[in-house]
Amino acid sequence: MTKTKRAWVFEQRKNRRIVIQPELCSGCRTCELVCALYHEGESNPSLSRIHVKRDFFEAEYIPVTCLQCKYPPCYYACPVDGALIIDKNTGSKVIIEEKCTGCGTCARICPYNEKDKIIRYNPQKTKCFKCDLCGGNPQCVKACRWMALKYE
Amino acid sequence: MYGWMGKILDINLTTGDIHAINTERFVPKYIGARGIAARIAWESIPFGIDAFDPENRLMFMVGPFVGTPVPNGNRSYVFGVAPQAYPKPVYSRSSFGGNWGAELKFAGYDGIVICGKSENPAYLWIDDGGVEIKDASDIWGLDTHSTQRVLMRKHGNDARTVTIGPAGENLVRISVILTETKSSAGQGGFGAAMGSKKLKAITVHGTKGVKIAHPRELMKLREEVANLVRPKKEEPEPDHVQLGWVKFPAGTTYRIRRAHNPCVGCVSDCYAWSQFLVGVPCKVQPNTISGQIQCQALMMMTWGTSKSKHAAETSGRDTWINQGVEGGFETVMLANKYGLNIWELCVGIQLWLILCRFKGVFLGEELNNFNQDDPEFWQSLWRKITYREGIGNILAEGAVRAADILGGKRFLRHIAWGQSEHGAGRGAWDFFEFPKWIVGALLWATDNRDPFSDTGHKYAVLSSWPNIRERLTIAKKIYETEEAVLPLQEEITEGDVKEDQMMQAYRGKAQAAIWHQNRGAVIGSLPLCDAVFPLIISEHTPNGDGDKSLESKLFAAVTGVTITEAQLDQRGEMIFNLERAIAIRNGRTRQDDESIVPFFKEPDWTKGISIDESRFTKLLDEYYVLRGWDVQKGWPLKQKLYQLDLKDVADSLEEMNHLPAQTIDRRGLAR
């Protein structure tokens, strides 16, 4: 590993995130579609950076997305220099598509990555992708009519 | 291609052949769901066949908006010759919400056309373009919820299923095709059409994406719509809400969730009081259940006259049914699990039985001695209908066919096409006062199904709008005549209609009916949800104005095809005329349209006013003339069909001698 990654650096920095209130989520999946549309240019939940876990028999809907950890395991684990960086303005952990090799180390090490829905893999591009807070203007939060998502 | 996926599945269950039709053959001319289906039906459904004929097509269609973040644009449609139709076969339609349609788009298809009949029970498994006809003998007989659970276990949690229950398998003519807890294509009884093909379910999963021409524009429009339809007041606490007319007792042991389980991309408070109840204790079975209920389900739980004196006189009591929340909810969920059409059970059967008993019509020992507040009676009746046991075998043919055998036809709430009252002021919608039900009568007369769940809802909203000034100006703007909502219902006193009011009541109504039918065909093709669109009126603008050009703007944003509102409405007119042509080929004439009149001769339930037959006949004349149809026969004229770019349809009708030889004058009116 060529670069030094030190934890104390982040404590001085902003660390913004999307806060989820599952009890308000209606399960309309607009966030998924809007996210994929913004990042990939097509309406496709399998390319979305936010995922709604759904159980329609009990109306249980839980949106899951990157928690933007303060001490991010994915960031430390990434073996490629500059492929997973921290955005200076928002503190979000961003995968740089050009540099990502799609090895999946970040996805495996993420403790919250149940069923690979938070750090996901795009088989067409052979890259990993995850929530980058849209550079400070998260589209899913804007589109959520039920106010289940908040940007803090 | 933006919006559309480019392929429609064509499946023959008899031979097991599967191939794809290119969507580009139909779009953008036929827009989507309702338009494409009408074209396919015109080309491939043989004349006059019965719903259970293997040659009948069962079509599941989605439009360009499905699977995109278009607000309220994620409904799916079912088309085909409807088993519920009465007395002769009718090509009809029905729609459902949920996630299934979006999943079908993600799998890469714009629709599924199914013909033939499988020998053994089968279900379809569509996975990202791959299609398999699989054996369903292990799920045949299961209820709708269990079927979905089994198929989700087999094909993954993200797969979505539409299925029929035991009712559809037993060819009950009032059975539904259901997805999730309650979203179902009900009117028309398409569950039986699916059952007759021995097709239990269609499970879909996909990972493809829908391409959108102008995503930014779409997001802007989405915000605009959300602003126009947002609830006026702050939402109440999620517990102890008043659910429509049903009051929930304080301190219930179950949870009530507001506006859960919507369709994909929904921005509205799902139409009338949609609620999700979690863990409701049952009355009959030792169990608890969860599920979603909407207006028709509330009617099955607790239902009575809204404010009408006449209804109480007709039925003998103010509250017809009061099963309570727990018992009623169990009854509703049982109907969903069996796959029965709640609207028909409620308005068709429950109300008919109650009225017959009050008026002393003897239908049979079982059907005259019952306690309507007892959930156990209704639940056992639903079971008998589903499995065709005893009296249920007769009722399973639908209320109108049952009345042919049992009698009591006078008290039946059946209007036409085998379907029961909706928007006619004499039953379910008894609050729909004179003169509004005149538009209802016109819509019922000229459509192929109950028009009030995808065409007429917004007329009902506008004509009852509390601010009279706004009501009139908006009516003038949309229908080009404010008489469409005149005389004001507030000015009509009970049982005493003045001559000038009576004259006014039959003027300007044809314009309203035509506008809503054309727009309804557009909305059914895109598709959009009729709870929100056409957005002609809103609480949040200074003059109550909505934005009726939203459909064309959204269409341009999604598909990149620029189109004006007027052009889009003309496409709607074309689709409506094409559906009319299908009906004409099957023998529809003006006589069939007028078959609704006897129902409206009964005094309405709010003010006791009956239809004036001679005036209504003239109104129907006016409607045909405005439509460019022949007045004697009710058939579109050659010139009209040519004008709508339906040349081949006109020629083939001419060959069958179904094309009247008249012309249209310069103003576009038939003479």
PDB file of C-alpha atoms in Angstrom, chain A residues 22-30 33-34 37-38 41-47 51-52 54-61 115 117 139 142-146, chain B residues 67-69 99 103 106 145 148-149 152 158 160 180-181 207-212 215 219 222 231 257 259-268 276 278 290:
ATOM      1  CA  PRO A  22     -38.107   3.361   7.800  1.00  0.00           C
ATOM      2  CA  GLU A  23     -41.457   3.906   9.563  1.00  0.00           C
ATOM      3  CA  LEU A  24     -42.231   6.716   7.112  1.00  0.00           C
ATOM      4  CA  CYS A  25     -41.192   4.776   4.017  1.00  0.00           C
ATOM      5  CA  SER A  26     -44.200   3.794   1.907  1.00  0.00           C
ATOM      6  CA  GLY A  27     -42.246   1.432  -0.340  1.00  0.00           C
ATOM      7  CA  CYS A  28     -42.784   3.335  -3.588  1.00  0.00           C
ATOM      8  CA  ARG A  29     -39.167   2.777  -4.720  1.00  0.00           C
ATOM      9  CA  THR A  30     -38.905   6.221  -6.283  1.00  0.00           C
ATOM     10  CA  LEU A  33     -35.314   4.749  -9.781  1.00  0.00           C
ATOM     11  CA  VAL A  34     -34.228   8.345  -9.348  1.00  0.00           C
ATOM     12  CA  LEU A  37     -31.488   7.638 -13.442  1.00  0.00           C
ATOM     13  CA  TYR A  38     -29.146  10.281 -12.065  1.00  0.00           C
ATOM     14  CA  GLY A  41     -29.019   7.537 -17.100  1.00  0.00           C
ATOM     15  CA  GLU A  42     -31.600   4.783 -16.962  1.00  0.00           C
ATOM     16  CA  SER A  43     -34.424   3.877 -14.648  1.00  0.00           C
ATOM     17  CA  ASN A  44     -33.154   0.626 -13.199  1.00  0.00           C
ATOM     18  CA  PRO A  45     -33.263  -0.442  -9.534  1.00  0.00           C
ATOM     19  CA  SER A  46     -30.457  -2.941  -9.976  1.00  0.00           C
ATOM     20  CA  LEU A  47     -28.080  -0.033 -10.655  1.00  0.00           C
ATOM     21  CA  HIS A  51     -32.208  -0.169  -1.982  1.00  0.00           C
ATOM     22  CA  VAL A  52     -35.583  -0.655  -0.336  1.00  0.00           C
ATOM     23  CA  ARG A  54     -39.453  -4.944   0.943  1.00  0.00           C
ATOM     24  CA  ASP A  55     -41.942  -7.234   2.591  1.00  0.00           C
ATOM     25  CA  PHE A  56     -45.281  -6.323   1.099  1.00  0.00           C
ATOM     26  CA  PHE A  57     -47.226  -8.858   3.140  1.00  0.00           C
ATOM     27  CA  GLU A  58     -46.427  -6.947   6.325  1.00  0.00           C
ATOM     28  CA  ALA A  59     -45.820  -3.543   4.701  1.00  0.00           C
ATOM     29  CA  GLU A  60     -42.290  -3.517   6.092  1.00  0.00           C
ATOM     30  CA  TYR A  61     -40.093  -1.259   4.018  1.00  0.00           C
ATOM     31  CA  LYS A 115     -26.875  -9.198   0.106  1.00  0.00           C
ATOM     32  CA  LYS A 117     -27.112  -3.995  -1.741  1.00  0.00           C
ATOM     33  CA  GLN A 139     -31.501  13.066  -5.528  1.00  0.00           C
ATOM     34  CA  LYS A 142     -35.247  15.351  -3.026  1.00  0.00           C
ATOM     35  CA  ALA A 143     -37.589  12.830  -4.617  1.00  0.00           C
ATOM     36  CA  CYS A 144     -38.895  11.203  -1.434  1.00  0.00           C
ATOM     37  CA  ARG A 145     -42.445  12.436  -1.117  1.00  0.00           C
ATOM     38  CA  TRP A 146     -42.924  10.674   2.241  1.00  0.00           C
TER      39      TRP A 146
ATOM     40  CA  GLY B  67     -40.764   1.346 -14.472  1.00  0.00           C
ATOM     41  CA  THR B  68     -39.876   5.036 -14.527  1.00  0.00           C
ATOM     42  CA  PRO B  69     -40.190   7.653 -11.792  1.00  0.00           C
ATOM     43  CA  ASN B  99     -44.605  -3.625  -8.620  1.00  0.00           C
ATOM     44  CA  GLU B 103     -40.570  -5.689 -12.971  1.00  0.00           C
ATOM     45  CA  PHE B 106     -37.012  -4.435 -16.161  1.00  0.00           C
ATOM     46  CA  HIS B 145     -51.060 -14.987  -1.075  1.00  0.00           C
ATOM     47  CA  GLN B 148     -46.909 -15.591  -4.225  1.00  0.00           C
ATOM     48  CA  ARG B 149     -45.016 -16.787  -1.154  1.00  0.00           C
ATOM     49  CA  MET B 152     -40.932 -15.920  -4.132  1.00  0.00           C
ATOM     50  CA  ASP B 158     -37.331  -9.525  -5.695  1.00  0.00           C
ATOM     51  CA  ARG B 160     -43.031 -10.306  -8.467  1.00  0.00           C
ATOM     52  CA  GLU B 180     -49.223  -8.358  -3.646  1.00  0.00           C
ATOM     53  CA  THR B 181     -51.882  -8.184  -0.915  1.00  0.00           C
ATOM     54  CA  THR B 207     -32.363  -6.206 -14.065  1.00  0.00           C
ATOM     55  CA  LYS B 208     -32.600  -4.159 -17.226  1.00  0.00           C
ATOM     56  CA  GLY B 209     -33.318  -0.476 -17.238  1.00  0.00           C
ATOM     57  CA  VAL B 210     -35.815   1.820 -18.892  1.00  0.00           C
ATOM     58  CA  LYS B 211     -34.095   4.563 -20.861  1.00  0.00           C
ATOM     59  CA  ILE B 212     -35.492   8.046 -20.484  1.00  0.00           C
ATOM     60  CA  PRO B 215     -34.435  12.807 -17.088  1.00  0.00           C
ATOM     61  CA  MET B 219     -37.814  15.137 -12.346  1.00  0.00           C
ATOM     62  CA  ARG B 222     -42.542  14.988 -10.940  1.00  0.00           C
ATOM     63  CA  PRO B 231     -52.486  16.502   1.005  1.00  0.00           C
ATOM     64  CA  ARG B 257     -50.197   2.263   8.509  1.00  0.00           C
ATOM     65  CA  ALA B 259     -50.429   4.965   2.591  1.00  0.00           C
ATOM     66  CA  HIS B 260     -48.312   1.878   2.507  1.00  0.00           C
ATOM     67  CA  ASN B 261     -47.788  -0.497  -0.395  1.00  0.00           C
ATOM     68  CA  PRO B 262     -48.327   2.052  -3.142  1.00  0.00           C
ATOM     69  CA  CYS B 263     -47.496   1.472  -6.775  1.00  0.00           C
ATOM     70  CA  VAL B 264     -43.969   2.319  -7.865  1.00  0.00           C
ATOM     71  CA  GLY B 265     -43.382   6.069  -8.023  1.00  0.00           C
ATOM     72  CA  CYS B 266     -46.641   7.073  -6.350  1.00  0.00           C
ATOM     73  CA  VAL B 267     -46.942  10.639  -5.072  1.00  0.00           C
ATOM     74  CA  SER B 268     -50.577  10.707  -4.025  1.00  0.00           C
ATOM     75  CA  PHE B 276     -52.424  -1.031   5.704  1.00  0.00           C
ATOM     76  CA  VAL B 278     -50.986  -5.091  10.530  1.00  0.00           C
ATOM     77  CA  SER B 290     -52.280  -8.151   7.730  1.00  0.00           C
TER      78      SER B 290
END
